[in-house]
Coordinates of C-alpha atoms in Angstrom, one line a residue:
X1 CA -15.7 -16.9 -5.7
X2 CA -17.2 -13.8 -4.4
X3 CA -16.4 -12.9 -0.9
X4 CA -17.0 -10.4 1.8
X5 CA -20.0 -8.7 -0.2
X6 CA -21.9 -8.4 2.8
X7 CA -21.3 -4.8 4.5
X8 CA -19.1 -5.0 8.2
X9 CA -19.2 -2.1 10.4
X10 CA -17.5 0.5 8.6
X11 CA -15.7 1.4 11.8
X12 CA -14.4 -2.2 12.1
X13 CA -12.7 -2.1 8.7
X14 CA -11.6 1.1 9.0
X15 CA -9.6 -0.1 12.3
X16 CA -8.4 -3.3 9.9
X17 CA -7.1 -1.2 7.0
X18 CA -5.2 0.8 9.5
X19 CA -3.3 -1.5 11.4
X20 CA -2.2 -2.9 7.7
X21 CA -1.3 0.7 6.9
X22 CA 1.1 0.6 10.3
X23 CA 2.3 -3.0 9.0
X24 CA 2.9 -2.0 5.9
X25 CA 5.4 1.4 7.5
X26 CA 7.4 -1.1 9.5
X27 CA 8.1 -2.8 6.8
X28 CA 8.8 0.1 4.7
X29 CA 11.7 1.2 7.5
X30 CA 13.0 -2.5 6.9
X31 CA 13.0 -2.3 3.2
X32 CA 15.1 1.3 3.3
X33 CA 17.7 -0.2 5.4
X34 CA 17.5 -3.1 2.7
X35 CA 17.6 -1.2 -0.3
X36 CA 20.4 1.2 1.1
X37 CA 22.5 -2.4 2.0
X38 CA 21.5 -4.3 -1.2
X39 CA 19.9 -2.5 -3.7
X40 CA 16.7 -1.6 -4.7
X41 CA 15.9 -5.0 -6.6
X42 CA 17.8 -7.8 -4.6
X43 CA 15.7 -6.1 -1.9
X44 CA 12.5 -7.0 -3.5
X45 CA 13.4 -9.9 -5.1
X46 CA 14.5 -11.7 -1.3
X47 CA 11.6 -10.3 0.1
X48 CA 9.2 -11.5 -2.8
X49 CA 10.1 -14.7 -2.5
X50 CA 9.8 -15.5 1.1
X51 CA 6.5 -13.8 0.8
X52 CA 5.3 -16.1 -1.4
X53 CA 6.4 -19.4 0.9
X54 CA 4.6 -17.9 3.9
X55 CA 1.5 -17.0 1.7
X56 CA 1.7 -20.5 0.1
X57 CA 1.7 -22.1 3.5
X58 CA -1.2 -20.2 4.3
X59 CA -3.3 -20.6 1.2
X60 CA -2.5 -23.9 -0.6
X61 CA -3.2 -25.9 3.4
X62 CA -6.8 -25.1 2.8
X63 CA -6.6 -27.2 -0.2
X64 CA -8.8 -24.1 -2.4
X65 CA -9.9 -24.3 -5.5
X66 CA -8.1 -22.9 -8.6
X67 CA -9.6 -19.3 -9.4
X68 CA -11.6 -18.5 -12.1
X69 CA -10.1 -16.6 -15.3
X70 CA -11.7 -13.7 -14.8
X71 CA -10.0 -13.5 -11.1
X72 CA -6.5 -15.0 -12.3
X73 CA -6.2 -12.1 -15.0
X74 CA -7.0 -9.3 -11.9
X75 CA -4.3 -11.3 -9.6
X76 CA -1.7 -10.8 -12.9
X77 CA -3.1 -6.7 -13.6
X78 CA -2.8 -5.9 -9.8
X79 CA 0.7 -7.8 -9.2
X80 CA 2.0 -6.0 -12.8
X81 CA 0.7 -2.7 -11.2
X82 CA 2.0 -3.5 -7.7
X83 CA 5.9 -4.2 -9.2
X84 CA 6.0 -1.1 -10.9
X85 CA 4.8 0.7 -7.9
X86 CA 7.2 -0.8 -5.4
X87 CA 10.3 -0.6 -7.6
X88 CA 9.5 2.9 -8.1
X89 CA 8.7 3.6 -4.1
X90 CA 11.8 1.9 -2.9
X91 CA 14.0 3.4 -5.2
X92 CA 12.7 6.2 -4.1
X93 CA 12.5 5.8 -0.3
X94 CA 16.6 5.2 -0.5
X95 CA 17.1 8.7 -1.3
X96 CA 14.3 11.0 0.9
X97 CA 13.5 10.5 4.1
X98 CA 10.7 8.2 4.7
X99 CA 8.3 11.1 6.2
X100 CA 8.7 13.5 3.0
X101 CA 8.3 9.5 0.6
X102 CA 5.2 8.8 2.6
X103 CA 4.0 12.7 2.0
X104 CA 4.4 12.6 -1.4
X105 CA 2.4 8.9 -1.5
X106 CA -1.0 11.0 -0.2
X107 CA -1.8 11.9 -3.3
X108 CA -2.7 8.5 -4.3
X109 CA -5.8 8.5 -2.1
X110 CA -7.0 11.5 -3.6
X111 CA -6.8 10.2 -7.1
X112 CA -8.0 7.2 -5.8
X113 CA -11.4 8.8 -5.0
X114 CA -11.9 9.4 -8.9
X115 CA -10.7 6.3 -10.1
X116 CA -13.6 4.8 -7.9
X117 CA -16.4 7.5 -9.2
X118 CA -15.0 6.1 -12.9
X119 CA -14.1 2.6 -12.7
X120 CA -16.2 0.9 -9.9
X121 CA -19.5 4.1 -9.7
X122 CA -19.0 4.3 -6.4
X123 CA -20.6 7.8 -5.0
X124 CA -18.0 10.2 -3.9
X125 CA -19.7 11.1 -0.5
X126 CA -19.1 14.6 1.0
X127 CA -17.1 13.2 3.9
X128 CA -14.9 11.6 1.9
X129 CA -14.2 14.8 -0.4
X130 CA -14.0 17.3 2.7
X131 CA -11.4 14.8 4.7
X132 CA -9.7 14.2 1.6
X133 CA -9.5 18.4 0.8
X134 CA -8.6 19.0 4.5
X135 CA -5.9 15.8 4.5
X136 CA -4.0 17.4 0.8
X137 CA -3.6 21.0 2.6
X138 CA -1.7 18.4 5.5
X139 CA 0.1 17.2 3.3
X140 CA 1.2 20.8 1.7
X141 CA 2.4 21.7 5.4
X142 CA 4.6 18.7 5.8
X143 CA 6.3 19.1 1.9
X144 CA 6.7 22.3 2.9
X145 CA 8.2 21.5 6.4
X146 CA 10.5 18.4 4.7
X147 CA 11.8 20.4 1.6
X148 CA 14.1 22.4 4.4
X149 CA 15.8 18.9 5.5
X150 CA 19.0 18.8 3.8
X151 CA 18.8 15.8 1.9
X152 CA 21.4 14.5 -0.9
X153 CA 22.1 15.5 -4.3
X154 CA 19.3 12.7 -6.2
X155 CA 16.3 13.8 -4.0
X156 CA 14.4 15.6 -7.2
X157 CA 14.6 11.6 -8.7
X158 CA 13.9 10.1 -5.6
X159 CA 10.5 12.5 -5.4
X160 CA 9.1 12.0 -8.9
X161 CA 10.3 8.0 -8.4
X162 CA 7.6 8.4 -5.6
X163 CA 5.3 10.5 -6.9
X164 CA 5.1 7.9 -10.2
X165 CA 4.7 5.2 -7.4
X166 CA 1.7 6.8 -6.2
X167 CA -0.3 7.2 -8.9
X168 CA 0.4 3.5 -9.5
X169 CA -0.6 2.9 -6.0
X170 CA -3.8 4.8 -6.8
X171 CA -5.0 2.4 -9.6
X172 CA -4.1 -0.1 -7.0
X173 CA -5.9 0.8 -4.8
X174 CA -9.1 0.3 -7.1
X175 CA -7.6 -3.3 -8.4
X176 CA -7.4 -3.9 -4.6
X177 CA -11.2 -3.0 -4.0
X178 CA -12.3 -5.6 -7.3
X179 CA -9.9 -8.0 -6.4
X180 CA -11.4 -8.5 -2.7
X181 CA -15.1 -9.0 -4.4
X182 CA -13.7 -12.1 -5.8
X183 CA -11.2 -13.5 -3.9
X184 CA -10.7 -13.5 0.0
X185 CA -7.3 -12.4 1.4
X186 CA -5.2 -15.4 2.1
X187 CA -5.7 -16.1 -2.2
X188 CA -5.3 -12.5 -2.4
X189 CA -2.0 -12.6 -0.4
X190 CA -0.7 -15.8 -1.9
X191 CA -1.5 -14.2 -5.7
X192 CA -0.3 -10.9 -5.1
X193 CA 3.1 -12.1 -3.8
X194 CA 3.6 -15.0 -6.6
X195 CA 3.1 -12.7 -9.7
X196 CA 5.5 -9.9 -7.8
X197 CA 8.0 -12.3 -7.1
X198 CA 7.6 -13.6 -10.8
X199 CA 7.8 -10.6 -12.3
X200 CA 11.1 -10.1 -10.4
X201 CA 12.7 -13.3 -10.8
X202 CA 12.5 -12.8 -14.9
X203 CA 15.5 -10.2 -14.3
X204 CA 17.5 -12.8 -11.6
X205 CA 19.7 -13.9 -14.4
X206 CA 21.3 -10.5 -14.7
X207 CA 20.7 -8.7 -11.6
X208 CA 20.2 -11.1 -8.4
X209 CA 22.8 -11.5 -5.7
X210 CA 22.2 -14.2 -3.2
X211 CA 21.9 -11.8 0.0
X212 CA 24.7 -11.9 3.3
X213 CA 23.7 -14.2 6.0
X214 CA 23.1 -10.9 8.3
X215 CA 20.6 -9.7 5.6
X216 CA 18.4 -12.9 5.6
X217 CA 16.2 -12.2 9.2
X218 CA 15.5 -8.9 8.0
X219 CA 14.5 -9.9 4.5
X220 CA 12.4 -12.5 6.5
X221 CA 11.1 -10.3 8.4
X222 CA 9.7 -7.6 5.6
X223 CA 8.1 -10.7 4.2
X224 CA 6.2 -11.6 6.8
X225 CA 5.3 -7.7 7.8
X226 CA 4.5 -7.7 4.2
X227 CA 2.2 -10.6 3.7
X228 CA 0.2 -9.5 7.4
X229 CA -0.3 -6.3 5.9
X230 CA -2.1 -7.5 2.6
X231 CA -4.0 -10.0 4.3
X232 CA -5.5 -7.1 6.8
X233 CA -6.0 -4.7 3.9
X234 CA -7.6 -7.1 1.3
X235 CA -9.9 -7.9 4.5
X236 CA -11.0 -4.4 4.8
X237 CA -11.2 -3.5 1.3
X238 CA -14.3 -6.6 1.1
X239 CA -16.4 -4.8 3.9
X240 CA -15.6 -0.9 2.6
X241 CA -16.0 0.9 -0.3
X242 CA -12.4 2.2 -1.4
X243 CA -13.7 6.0 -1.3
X244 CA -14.0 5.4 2.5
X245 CA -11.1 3.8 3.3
X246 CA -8.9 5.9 1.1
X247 CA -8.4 8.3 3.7
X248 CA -6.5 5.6 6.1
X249 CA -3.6 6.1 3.8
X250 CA -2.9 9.5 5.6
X251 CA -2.1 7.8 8.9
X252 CA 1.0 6.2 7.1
X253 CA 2.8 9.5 7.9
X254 CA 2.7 9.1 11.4
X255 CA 4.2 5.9 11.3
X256 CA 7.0 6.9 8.7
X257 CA 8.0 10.0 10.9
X258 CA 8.9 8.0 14.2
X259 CA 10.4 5.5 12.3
X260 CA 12.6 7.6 10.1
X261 CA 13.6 9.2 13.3
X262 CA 13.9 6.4 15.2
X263 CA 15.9 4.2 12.6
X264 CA 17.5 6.4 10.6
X265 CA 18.0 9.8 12.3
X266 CA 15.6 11.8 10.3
X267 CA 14.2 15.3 11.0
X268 CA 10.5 16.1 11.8
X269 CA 9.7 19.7 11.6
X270 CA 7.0 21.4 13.3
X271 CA 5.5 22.2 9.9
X272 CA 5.0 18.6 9.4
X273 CA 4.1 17.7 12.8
X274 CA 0.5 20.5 12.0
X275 CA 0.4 18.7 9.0
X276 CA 0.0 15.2 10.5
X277 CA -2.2 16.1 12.8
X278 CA -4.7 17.9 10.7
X279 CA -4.4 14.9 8.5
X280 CA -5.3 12.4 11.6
X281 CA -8.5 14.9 12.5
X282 CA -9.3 14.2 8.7
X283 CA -9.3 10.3 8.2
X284 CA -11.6 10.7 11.8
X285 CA -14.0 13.0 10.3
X286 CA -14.2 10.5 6.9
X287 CA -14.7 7.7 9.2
X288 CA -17.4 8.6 10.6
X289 CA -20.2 7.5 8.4
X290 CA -22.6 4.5 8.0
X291 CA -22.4 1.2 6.0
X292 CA -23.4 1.1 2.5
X293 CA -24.8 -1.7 0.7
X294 CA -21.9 -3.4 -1.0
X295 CA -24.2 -4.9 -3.8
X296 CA -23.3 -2.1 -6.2
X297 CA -20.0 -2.8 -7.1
X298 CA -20.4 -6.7 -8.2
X299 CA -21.2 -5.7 -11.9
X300 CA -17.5 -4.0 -12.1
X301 CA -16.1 -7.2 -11.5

């Protein structure tokens, strides 16, 4: 089933993919708390499967059809890809604060813009490259800003946990972009959480806990954050071509600095305040193009 191959406003999904990038940092605040509580995997495992009862209930009431092959093998590639990145990001995210994590995540975007070029032949515009350039040196002030918060004595493996993460999340990021040509969200959502949550459970003989009774709203409460934000980011993905939207990524910072300071008491500096903001003035600068014809990318599914 191909969906969304008709352009949208660009603007439009631009707005969509960044309200699931905000999603996606609340639940990222829950998920620390989670993982500092529980552990990295019970964490994921909880949350994995109550995703994949609230995306059941949403997919299987429209009574769909089963995918193709071609699609079920993408759902299995991008839920493989997505494990490994979100083992390797919460593991992380338990031992930096969430500002520096989501700092070091920003180079996915980046690599993302040559993963497209190779794997989909999507054109790198100039907008994208210049917002992209002028988002990295943000990202070089706030690294530079969080490496003077004292942080504890596993940091260095927390960082290149995160860093690992994000060139996962890069290839993702492309999976995500063919995925949504041939699948609309709600499968998207339902697939993506069932192959996570399978993945997980193979390990559940050794490593699952059944979680305290104070740790279940939370846990149900990352799921659903969780499942809204893939719906809304699958959605825009169909109407964008993922060298545009890339540059949303960036405005996850903002959202994992008021958090982290809000929830867990975490420092801001001023150097990383500069770099958000020329970061923000860089995703508006990206954003502002036409549509494209989305044609062009069906043969790369």
């Amino acid at each position: 089933m191909t969906t969304g191959a008709t352009a949208a406003r660009p603007a439009v999904a631009f707005a969509v993919a960044t309200a699931g990038i905000a999603i996606f940092s609340g639940m990222d605040a829950i998920m620390k708390g989670l993982v500092l509580d529980i552990g990295v995997y019970n964490a994921l495992l909880w949350r994995s499967l109550a995703g994949v009862a609230i995306a059941a209930v949403l997919h299987l009431a429209r009574r769909p059809a089963w995918p193709a092959r071609a699609t079920l093998r993408l759902h299995a590639l991008r839920g493989l890809v997505t494990t490994g990145m979100a083992v390797l990001f919460f593991w992380g995210l338990a031992r930096v604060p969430m500002a520096q994590a989501v700092a070091l995540t920003f180079i996915a975007p980046l690599i993302a813009l040559f993963f497209a070029r190779v794997m989909l032949g999507e054109p790198i515009s100039r907008r994208a490259i210049g917002g992209s350039v002028a988002a990295s040196i943000g990202v070089l002030l706030i690294f530079s800003g969080q490496a003077r918060v004292a942080a504890g004595p596993d940091a260095m493996w927390g960082a290149g946990a995160i860093l690992c993460s994000a060139v996962c999340y890069a290839y993702n990021i492309i999976l995500m972009r063919r995925q949504s040509l041939l699948a609309d969200a709600i499968e998207v959502a339902f697939f993506q959480s069932a192959a996570i949550a399978l993945l997980l459970a193979l390990a559940a003989p050794f490593l699952a806990v059944a979680p305290a009774a104070h740790h279940v709203p939370p846990l149900l409460f990352a799921s659903v954050l969780a499942v809204a934000s893939l719906f809304l980011l699958s959605w825009a993905y169909a109407r964008a071509e993922a060298n545009y939207l890339a540059p949303v990524e960036y405005t996850a910072f903002l959202w994992a600095s008021v958090l982290g300071w809000l929830v867990f008491g975490e420092v801001v500096s001023p150097r990383t305040v500069a770099g958000a903001v020329l970061i923000g003035a860089a995703c508006i600068y990206s954003a502002r193009r036409k549509a494209v014809p989305m044609g062009n990318l069906e043969a790369a599914t």
